[in-house]
mmCIF file of C-alpha atoms (C1' of nucleotides) in Angstrom:
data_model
loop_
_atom_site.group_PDB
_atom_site.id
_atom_site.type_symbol
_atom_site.label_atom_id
_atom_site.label_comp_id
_atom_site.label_asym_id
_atom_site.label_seq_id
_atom_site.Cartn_x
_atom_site.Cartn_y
_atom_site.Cartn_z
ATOM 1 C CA UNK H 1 62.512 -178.532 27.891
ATOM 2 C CA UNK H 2 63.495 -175.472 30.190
ATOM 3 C CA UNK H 3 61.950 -171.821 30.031
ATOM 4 C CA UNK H 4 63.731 -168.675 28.548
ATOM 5 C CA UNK H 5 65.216 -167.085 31.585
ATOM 6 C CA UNK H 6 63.285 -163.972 31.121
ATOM 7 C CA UNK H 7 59.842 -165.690 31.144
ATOM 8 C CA UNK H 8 61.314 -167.012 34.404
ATOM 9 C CA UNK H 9 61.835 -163.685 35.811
ATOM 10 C CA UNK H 10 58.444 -162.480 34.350
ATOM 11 C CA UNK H 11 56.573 -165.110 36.315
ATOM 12 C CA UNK H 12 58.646 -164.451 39.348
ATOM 13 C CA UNK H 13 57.579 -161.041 39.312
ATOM 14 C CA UNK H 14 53.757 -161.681 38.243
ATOM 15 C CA UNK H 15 53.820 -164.182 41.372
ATOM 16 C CA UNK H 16 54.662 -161.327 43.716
ATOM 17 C CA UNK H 17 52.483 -158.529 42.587
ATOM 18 C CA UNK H 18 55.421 -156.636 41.004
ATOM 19 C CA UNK H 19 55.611 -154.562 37.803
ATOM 20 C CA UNK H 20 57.010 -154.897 34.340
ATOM 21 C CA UNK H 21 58.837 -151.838 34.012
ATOM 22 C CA UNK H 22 60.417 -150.196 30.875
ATOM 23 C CA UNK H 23 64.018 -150.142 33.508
ATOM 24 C CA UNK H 24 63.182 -153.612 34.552
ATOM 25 C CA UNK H 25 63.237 -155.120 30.881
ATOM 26 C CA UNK H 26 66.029 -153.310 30.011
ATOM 27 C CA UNK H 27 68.368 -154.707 32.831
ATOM 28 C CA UNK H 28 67.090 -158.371 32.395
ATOM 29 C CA UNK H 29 67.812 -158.043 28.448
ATOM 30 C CA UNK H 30 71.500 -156.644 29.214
ATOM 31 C CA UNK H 31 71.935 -158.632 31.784
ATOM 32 C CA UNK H 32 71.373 -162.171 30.216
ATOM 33 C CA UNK H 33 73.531 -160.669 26.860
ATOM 34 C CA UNK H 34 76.348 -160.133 29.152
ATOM 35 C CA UNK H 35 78.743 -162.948 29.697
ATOM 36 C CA UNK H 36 80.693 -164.155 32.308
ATOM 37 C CA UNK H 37 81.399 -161.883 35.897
ATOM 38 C CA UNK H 38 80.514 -158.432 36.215
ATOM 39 C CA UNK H 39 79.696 -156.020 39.134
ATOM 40 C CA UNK H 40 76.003 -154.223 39.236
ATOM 41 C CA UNK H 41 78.497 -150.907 37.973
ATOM 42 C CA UNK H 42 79.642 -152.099 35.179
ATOM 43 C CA UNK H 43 76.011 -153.867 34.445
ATOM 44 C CA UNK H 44 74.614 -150.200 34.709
ATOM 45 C CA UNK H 45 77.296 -148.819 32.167
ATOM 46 C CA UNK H 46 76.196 -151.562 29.673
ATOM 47 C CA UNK H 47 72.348 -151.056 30.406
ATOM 48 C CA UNK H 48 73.175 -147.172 30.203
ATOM 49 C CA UNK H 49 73.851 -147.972 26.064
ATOM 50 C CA UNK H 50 70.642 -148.225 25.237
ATOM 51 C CA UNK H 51 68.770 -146.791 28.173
ATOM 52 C CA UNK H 52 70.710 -143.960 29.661
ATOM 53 C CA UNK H 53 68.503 -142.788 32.282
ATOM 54 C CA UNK H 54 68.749 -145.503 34.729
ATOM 55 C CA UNK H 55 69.395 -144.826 38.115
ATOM 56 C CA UNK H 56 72.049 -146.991 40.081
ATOM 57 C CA UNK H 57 69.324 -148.165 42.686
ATOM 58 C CA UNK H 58 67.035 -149.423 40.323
ATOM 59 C CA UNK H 59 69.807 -151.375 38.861
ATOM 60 C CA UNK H 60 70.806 -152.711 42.639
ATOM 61 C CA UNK H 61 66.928 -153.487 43.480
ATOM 62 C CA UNK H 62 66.440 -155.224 39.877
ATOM 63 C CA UNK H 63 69.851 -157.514 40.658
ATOM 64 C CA UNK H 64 68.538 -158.445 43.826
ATOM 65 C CA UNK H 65 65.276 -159.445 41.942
ATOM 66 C CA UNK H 66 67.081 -161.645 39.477
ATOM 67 C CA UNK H 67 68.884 -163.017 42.399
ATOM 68 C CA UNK H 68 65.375 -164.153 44.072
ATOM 69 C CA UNK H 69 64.243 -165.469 40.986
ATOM 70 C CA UNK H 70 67.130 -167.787 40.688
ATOM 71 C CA UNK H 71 67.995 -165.697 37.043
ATOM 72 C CA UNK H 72 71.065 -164.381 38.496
ATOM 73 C CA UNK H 73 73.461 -165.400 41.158
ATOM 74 C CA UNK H 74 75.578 -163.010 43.361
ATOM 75 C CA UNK H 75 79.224 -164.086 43.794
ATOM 76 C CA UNK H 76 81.803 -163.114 46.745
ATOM 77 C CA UNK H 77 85.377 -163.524 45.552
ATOM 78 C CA UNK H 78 86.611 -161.459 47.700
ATOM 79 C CA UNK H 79 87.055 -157.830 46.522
ATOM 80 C CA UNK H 80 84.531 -156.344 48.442
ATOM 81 C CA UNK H 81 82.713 -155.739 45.046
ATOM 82 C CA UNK H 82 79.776 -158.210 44.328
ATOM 83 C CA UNK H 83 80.140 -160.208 41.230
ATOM 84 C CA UNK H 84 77.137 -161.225 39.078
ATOM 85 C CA UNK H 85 76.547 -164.340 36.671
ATOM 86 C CA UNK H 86 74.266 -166.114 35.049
ATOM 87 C CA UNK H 87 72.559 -168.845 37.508
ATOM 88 C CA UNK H 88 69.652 -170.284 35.680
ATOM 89 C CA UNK H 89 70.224 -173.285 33.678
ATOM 90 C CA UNK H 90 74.096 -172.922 34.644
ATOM 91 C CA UNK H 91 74.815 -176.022 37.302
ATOM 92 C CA UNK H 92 76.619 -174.821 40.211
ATOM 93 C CA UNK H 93 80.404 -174.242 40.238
ATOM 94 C CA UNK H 94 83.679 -172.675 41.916
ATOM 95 C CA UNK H 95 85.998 -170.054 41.202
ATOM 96 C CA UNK H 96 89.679 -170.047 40.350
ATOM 97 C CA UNK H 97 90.757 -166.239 40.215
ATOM 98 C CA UNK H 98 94.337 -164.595 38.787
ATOM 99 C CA UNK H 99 95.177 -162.275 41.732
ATOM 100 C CA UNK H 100 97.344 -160.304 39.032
ATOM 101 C CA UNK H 101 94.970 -159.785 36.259
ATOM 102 C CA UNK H 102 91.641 -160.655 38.000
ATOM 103 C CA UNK H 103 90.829 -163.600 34.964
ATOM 104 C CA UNK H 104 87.884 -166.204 36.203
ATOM 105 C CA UNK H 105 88.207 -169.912 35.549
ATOM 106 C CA UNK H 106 85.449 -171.951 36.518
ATOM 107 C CA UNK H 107 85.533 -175.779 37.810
ATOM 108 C CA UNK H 108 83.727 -177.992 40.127
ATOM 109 C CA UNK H 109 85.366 -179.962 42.654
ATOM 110 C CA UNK H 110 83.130 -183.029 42.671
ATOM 111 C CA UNK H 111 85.133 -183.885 45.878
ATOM 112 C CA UNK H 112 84.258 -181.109 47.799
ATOM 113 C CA UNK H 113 80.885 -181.136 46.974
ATOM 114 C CA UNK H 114 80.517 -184.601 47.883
ATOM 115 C CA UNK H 115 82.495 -183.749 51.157
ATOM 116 C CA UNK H 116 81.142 -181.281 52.166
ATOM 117 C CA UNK H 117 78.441 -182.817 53.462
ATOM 118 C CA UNK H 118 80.244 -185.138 55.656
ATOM 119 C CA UNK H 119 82.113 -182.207 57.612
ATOM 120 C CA UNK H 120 78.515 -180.305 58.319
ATOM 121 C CA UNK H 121 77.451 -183.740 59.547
ATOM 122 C CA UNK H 122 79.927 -184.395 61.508
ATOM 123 C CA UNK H 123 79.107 -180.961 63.398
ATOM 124 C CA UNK H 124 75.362 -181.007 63.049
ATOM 125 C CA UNK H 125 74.996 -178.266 60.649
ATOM 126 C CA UNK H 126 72.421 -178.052 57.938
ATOM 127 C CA UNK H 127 74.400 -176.920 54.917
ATOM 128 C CA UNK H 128 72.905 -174.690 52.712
ATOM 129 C CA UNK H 129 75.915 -173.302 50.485
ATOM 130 C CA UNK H 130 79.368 -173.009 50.353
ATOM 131 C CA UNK H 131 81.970 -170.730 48.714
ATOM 132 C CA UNK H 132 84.976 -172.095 47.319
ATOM 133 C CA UNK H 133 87.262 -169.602 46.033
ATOM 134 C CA UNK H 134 91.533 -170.669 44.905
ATOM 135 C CA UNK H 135 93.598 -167.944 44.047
ATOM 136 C CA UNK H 136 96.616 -167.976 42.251
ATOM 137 C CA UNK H 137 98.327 -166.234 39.055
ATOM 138 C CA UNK H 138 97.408 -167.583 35.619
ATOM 139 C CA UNK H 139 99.447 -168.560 32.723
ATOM 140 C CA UNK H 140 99.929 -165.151 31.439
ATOM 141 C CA UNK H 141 100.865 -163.237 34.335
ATOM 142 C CA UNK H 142 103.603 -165.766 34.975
ATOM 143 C CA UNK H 143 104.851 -165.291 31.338
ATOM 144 C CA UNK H 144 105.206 -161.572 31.716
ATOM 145 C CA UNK H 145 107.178 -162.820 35.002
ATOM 146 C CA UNK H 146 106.424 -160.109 37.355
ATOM 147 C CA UNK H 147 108.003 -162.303 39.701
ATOM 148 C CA UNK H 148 105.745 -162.848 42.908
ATOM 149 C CA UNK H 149 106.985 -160.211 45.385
ATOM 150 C CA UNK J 1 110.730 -175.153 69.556
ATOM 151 C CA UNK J 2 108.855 -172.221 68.163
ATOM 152 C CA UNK J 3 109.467 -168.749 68.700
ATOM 153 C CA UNK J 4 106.080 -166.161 70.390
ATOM 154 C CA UNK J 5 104.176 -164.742 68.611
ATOM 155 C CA UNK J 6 105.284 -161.150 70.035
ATOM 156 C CA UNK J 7 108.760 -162.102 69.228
ATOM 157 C CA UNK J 8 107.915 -162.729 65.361
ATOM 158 C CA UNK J 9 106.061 -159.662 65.766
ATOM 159 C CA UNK J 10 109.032 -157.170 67.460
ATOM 160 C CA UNK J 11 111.618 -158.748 65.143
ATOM 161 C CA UNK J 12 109.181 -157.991 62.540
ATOM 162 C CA UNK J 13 109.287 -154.350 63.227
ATOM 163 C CA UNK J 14 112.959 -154.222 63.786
ATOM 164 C CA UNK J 15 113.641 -155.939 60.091
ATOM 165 C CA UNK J 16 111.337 -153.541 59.021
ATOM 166 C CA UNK J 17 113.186 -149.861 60.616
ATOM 167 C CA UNK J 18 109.436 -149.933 62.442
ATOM 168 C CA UNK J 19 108.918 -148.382 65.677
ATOM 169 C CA UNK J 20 108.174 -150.199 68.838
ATOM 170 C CA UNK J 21 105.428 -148.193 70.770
ATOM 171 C CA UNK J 22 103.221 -148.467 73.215
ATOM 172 C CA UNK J 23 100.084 -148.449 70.984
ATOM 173 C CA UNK J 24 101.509 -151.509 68.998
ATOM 174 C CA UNK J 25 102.270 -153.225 72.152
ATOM 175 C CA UNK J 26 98.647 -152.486 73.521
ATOM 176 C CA UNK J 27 97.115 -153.938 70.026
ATOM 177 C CA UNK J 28 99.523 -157.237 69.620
ATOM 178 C CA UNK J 29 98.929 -157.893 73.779
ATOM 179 C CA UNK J 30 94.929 -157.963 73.339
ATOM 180 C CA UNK J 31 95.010 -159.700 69.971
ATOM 181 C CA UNK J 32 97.220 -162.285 71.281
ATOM 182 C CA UNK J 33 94.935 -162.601 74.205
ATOM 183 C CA UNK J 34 91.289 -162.678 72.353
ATOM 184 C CA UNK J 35 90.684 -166.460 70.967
ATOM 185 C CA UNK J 36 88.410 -166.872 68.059
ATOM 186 C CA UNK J 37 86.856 -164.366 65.056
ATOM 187 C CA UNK J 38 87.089 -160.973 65.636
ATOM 188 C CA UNK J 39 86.611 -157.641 63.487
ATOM 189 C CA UNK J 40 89.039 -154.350 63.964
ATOM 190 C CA UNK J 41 86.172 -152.727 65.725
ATOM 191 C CA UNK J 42 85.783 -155.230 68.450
ATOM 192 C CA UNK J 43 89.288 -155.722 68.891
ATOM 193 C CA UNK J 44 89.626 -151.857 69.449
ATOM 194 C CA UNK J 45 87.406 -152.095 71.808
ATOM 195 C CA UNK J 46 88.809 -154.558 74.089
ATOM 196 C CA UNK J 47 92.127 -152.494 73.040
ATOM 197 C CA UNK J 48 90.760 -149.840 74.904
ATOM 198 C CA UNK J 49 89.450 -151.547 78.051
ATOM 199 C CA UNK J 50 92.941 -150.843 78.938
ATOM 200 C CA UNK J 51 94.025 -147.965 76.878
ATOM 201 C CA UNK J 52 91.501 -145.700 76.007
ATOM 202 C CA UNK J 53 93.288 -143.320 74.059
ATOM 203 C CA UNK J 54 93.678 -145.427 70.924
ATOM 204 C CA UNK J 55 92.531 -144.655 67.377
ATOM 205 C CA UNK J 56 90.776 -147.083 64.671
ATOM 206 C CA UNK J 57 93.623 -145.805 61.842
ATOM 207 C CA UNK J 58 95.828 -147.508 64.314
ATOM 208 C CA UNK J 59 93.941 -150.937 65.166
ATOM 209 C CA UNK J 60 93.762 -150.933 61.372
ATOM 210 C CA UNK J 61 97.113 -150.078 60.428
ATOM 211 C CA UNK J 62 98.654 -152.297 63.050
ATOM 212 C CA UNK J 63 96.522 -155.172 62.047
ATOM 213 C CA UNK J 64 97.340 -154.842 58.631
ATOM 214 C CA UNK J 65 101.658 -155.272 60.271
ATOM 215 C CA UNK J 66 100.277 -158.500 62.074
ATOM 216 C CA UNK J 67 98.996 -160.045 59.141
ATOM 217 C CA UNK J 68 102.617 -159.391 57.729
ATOM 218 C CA UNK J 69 104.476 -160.018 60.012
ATOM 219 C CA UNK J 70 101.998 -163.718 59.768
ATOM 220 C CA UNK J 71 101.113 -163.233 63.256
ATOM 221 C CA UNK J 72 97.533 -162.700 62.006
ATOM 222 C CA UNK J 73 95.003 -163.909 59.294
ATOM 223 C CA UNK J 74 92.985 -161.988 57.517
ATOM 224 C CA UNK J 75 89.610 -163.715 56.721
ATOM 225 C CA UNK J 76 86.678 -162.558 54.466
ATOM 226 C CA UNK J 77 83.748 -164.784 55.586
ATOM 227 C CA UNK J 78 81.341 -163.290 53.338
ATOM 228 C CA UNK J 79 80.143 -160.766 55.720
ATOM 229 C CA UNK J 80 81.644 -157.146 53.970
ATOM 230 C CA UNK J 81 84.079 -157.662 57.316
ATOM 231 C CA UNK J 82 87.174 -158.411 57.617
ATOM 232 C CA UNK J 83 88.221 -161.038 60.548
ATOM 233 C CA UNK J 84 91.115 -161.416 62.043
ATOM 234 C CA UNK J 85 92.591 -164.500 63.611
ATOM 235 C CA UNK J 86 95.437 -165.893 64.931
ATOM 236 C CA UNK J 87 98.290 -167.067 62.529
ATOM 237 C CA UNK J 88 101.509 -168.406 64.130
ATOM 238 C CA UNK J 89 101.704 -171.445 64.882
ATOM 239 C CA UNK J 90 98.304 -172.204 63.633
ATOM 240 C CA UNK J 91 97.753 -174.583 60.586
ATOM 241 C CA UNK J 92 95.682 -173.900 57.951
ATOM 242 C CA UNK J 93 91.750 -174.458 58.381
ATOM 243 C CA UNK J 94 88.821 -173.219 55.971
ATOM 244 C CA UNK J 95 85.467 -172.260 58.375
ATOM 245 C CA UNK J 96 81.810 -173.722 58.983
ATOM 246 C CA UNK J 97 79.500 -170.806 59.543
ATOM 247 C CA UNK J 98 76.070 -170.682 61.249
ATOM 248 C CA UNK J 99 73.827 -168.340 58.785
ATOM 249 C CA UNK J 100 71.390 -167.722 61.620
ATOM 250 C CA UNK J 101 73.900 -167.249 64.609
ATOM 251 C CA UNK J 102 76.751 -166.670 63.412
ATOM 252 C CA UNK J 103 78.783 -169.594 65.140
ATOM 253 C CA UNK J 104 81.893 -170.647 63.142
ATOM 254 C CA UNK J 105 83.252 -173.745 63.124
ATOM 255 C CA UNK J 106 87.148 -174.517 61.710
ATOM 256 C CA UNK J 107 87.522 -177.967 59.854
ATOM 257 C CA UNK J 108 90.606 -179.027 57.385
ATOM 258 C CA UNK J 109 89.558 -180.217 54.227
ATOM 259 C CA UNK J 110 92.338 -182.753 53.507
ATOM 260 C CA UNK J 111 90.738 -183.573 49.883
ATOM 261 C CA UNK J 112 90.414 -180.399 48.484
ATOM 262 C CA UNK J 113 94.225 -179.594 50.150
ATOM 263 C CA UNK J 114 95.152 -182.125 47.709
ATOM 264 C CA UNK J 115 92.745 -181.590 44.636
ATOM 265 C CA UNK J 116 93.303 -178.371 44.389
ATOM 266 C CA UNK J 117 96.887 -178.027 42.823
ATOM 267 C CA UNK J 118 95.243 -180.600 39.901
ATOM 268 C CA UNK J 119 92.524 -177.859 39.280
ATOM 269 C CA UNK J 120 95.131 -174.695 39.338
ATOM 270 C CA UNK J 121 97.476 -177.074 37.312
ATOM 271 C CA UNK J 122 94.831 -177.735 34.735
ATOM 272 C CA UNK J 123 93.881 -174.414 33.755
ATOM 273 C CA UNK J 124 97.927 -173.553 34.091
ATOM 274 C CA UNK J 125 97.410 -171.365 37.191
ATOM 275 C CA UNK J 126 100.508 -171.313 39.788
ATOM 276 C CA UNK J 127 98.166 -171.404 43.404
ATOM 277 C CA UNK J 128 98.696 -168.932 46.254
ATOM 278 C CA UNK J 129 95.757 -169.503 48.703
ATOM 279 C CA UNK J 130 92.500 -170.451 48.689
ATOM 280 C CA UNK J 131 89.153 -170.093 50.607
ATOM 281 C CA UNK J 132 86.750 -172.520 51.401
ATOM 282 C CA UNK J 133 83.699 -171.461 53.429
ATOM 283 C CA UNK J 134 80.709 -173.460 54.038
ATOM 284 C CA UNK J 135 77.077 -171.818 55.208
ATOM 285 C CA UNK J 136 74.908 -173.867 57.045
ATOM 286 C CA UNK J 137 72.851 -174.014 60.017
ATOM 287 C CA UNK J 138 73.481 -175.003 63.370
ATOM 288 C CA UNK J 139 72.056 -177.725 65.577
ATOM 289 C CA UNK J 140 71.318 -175.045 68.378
ATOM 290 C CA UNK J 141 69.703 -172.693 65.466
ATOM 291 C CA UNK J 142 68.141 -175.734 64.266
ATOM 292 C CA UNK J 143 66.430 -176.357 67.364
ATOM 293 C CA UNK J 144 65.135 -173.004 67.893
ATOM 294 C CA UNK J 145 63.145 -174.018 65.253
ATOM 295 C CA UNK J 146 62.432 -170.951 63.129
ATOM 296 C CA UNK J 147 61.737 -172.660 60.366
ATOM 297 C CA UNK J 148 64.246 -171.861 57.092
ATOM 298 C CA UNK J 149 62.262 -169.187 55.726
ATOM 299 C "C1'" DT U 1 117.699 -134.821 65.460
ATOM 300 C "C1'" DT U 2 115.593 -137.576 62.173
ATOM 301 C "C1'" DC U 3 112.354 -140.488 60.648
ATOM 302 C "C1'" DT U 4 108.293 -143.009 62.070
ATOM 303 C "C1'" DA U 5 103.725 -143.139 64.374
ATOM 304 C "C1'" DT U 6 99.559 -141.223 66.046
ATOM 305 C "C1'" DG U 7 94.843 -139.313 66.005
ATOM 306 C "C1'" DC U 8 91.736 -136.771 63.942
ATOM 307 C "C1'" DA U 9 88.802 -135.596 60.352
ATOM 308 C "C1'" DA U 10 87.869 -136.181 55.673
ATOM 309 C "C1'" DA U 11 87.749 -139.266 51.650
ATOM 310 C "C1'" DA U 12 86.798 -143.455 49.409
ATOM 311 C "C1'" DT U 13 83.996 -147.518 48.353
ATOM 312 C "C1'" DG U 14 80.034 -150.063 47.369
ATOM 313 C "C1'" DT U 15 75.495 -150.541 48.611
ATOM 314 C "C1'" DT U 16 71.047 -149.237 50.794
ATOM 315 C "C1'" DT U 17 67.269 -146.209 52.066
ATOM 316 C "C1'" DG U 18 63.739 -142.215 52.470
ATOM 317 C "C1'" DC U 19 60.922 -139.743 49.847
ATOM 318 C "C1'" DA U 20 58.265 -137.146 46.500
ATOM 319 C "C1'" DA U 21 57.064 -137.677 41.875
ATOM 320 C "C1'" DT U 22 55.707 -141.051 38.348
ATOM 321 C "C1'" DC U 23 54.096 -145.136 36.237
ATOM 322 C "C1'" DA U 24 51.871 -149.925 35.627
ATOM 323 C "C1'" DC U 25 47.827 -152.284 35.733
ATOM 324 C "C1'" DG F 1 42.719 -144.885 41.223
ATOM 325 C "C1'" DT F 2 45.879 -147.577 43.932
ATOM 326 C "C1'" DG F 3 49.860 -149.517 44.917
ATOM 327 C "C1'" DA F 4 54.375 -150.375 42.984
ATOM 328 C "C1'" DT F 5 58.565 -148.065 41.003
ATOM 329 C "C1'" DT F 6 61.809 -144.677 39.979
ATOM 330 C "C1'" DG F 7 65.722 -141.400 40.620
ATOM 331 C "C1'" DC F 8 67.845 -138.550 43.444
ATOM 332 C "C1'" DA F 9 70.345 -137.412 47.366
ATOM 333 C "C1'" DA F 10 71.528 -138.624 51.711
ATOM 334 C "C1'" DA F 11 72.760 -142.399 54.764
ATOM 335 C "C1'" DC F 12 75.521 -146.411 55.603
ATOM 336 C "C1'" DA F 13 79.439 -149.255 57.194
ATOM 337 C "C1'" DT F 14 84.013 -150.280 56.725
ATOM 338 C "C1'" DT F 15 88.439 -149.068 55.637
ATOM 339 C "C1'" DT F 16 91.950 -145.772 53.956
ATOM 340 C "C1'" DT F 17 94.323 -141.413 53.626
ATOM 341 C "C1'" DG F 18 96.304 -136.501 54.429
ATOM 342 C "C1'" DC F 19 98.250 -133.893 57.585
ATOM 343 C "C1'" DA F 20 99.992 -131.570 61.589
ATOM 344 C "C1'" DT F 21 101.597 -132.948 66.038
ATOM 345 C "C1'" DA F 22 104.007 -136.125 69.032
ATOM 346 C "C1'" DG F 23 107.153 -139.854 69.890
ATOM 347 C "C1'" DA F 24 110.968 -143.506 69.288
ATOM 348 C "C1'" DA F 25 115.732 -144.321 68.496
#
DNA sequence: TTCTATGCAAAATGTTTGCAATCAC
DNA sequence: GTGATTGCAAACATTTTGCATAGAA
């Protein structure tokens, strides 16, 4: 049986001396009811529903929190926005992005991950993560046929 | 036999109704001569070892002709930075990067070359590119010892 | 001459930080 | 009470843009 994800972040703060805060509880609870990829701005919108005074930083410092705790994971697809998703309880995958529309499809590439290993190895790194990132134009976009410059 | 680089580059321009001047020839000369990973900063600099007088709007806006013209790539490692690296006549390679260093190593994937059309194909994407990068630590960093925190 | 390019300074972007006031425990 | 937390504004780093001047063809 696995915890709740916010009893995980509650004991992840308690274990470092940090507060329960009114802002705090009201990022974890919006964050775990939102779905799928989102940056911390539109995070802060959604938190900013029920609990309008929230300032921007507390909403960076709390992401960063459920980042450390292992709640939350912090994606790089390549924007130069971070992306945020669930993590806990979610087994790690990869990223398969519409460059026209921006839609997320996730998959693992048992392959790779089995792979990936070997190439580190073969260089005598210690691997500690990858990104894995394909781009390409979904389904839709290619129905509405902009066709690709 | 392959064309230079320069000459993809100044036919580039020409195709283009683009201006050949000496600030272009200044930036293509240097990138063409610096091996490796470098950011638009640090090839301005070496830009100016030899020309002083150039601006970043132009390192950037000249970079941004040499990827293109597909004399350059343009790589996001992860880092908020753009890279640049050299294109022509290069095959393509995904990167091995040293978390503590910085060291990057270039490796070919050949599985996930071919796996990844079955993925896009799958979930009825049409694939453009894709970016593999794998974190790790070096044997050097390694040996220094500091332990992985 | 005509259209493109340059360099500067200012804007834009997304994220982080310093700090005084405030809150949790 | 004491130390952690907040919100604001300012700082940040990187890249882009507007514009008047200068340059290429």
């Amino acid at each position: 049986m696995q915890k709740e994800p916010q009893t995980v972040f509650i004991e992840y703060l308690n274990k470092n001396g940090l507060n329960i805060t009114p802002q705090r509880r009201a990022i974890v609870e919006t964050f775990l009811e939102t779905e799928g990829h989102f940056t911390a701005e539109q995070l802060a919108s959604y938190v900013r529903e029920r609990t309008p005074e929230i300032g921007m930083s507390t909403v960076y410092r709390t992401l960063k929190l459920l980042v450390d705790s292992g709640v939350a994971d912090c994606l790089d697809l390549g924007n130069k926005v971070d992306l945020y998703e669930h993590a806990y309880g979610h087994t790690h995958h990869d990223h398969l992005v519409c460059t026209k529309c921006g839609k997320k499809v996730e998959f693992t590439c048992e392959c790779l991950e089995r792979q990936q290993g070997v190439f580190a190895a073969r260089h005598g790194y210690e691997l500690t993560r990858h990104r894995v990132v394909l781009y390409g134009i979904c389904s839709e976009c290619q129905e509405k046929g902009i066709p690709t410059a």
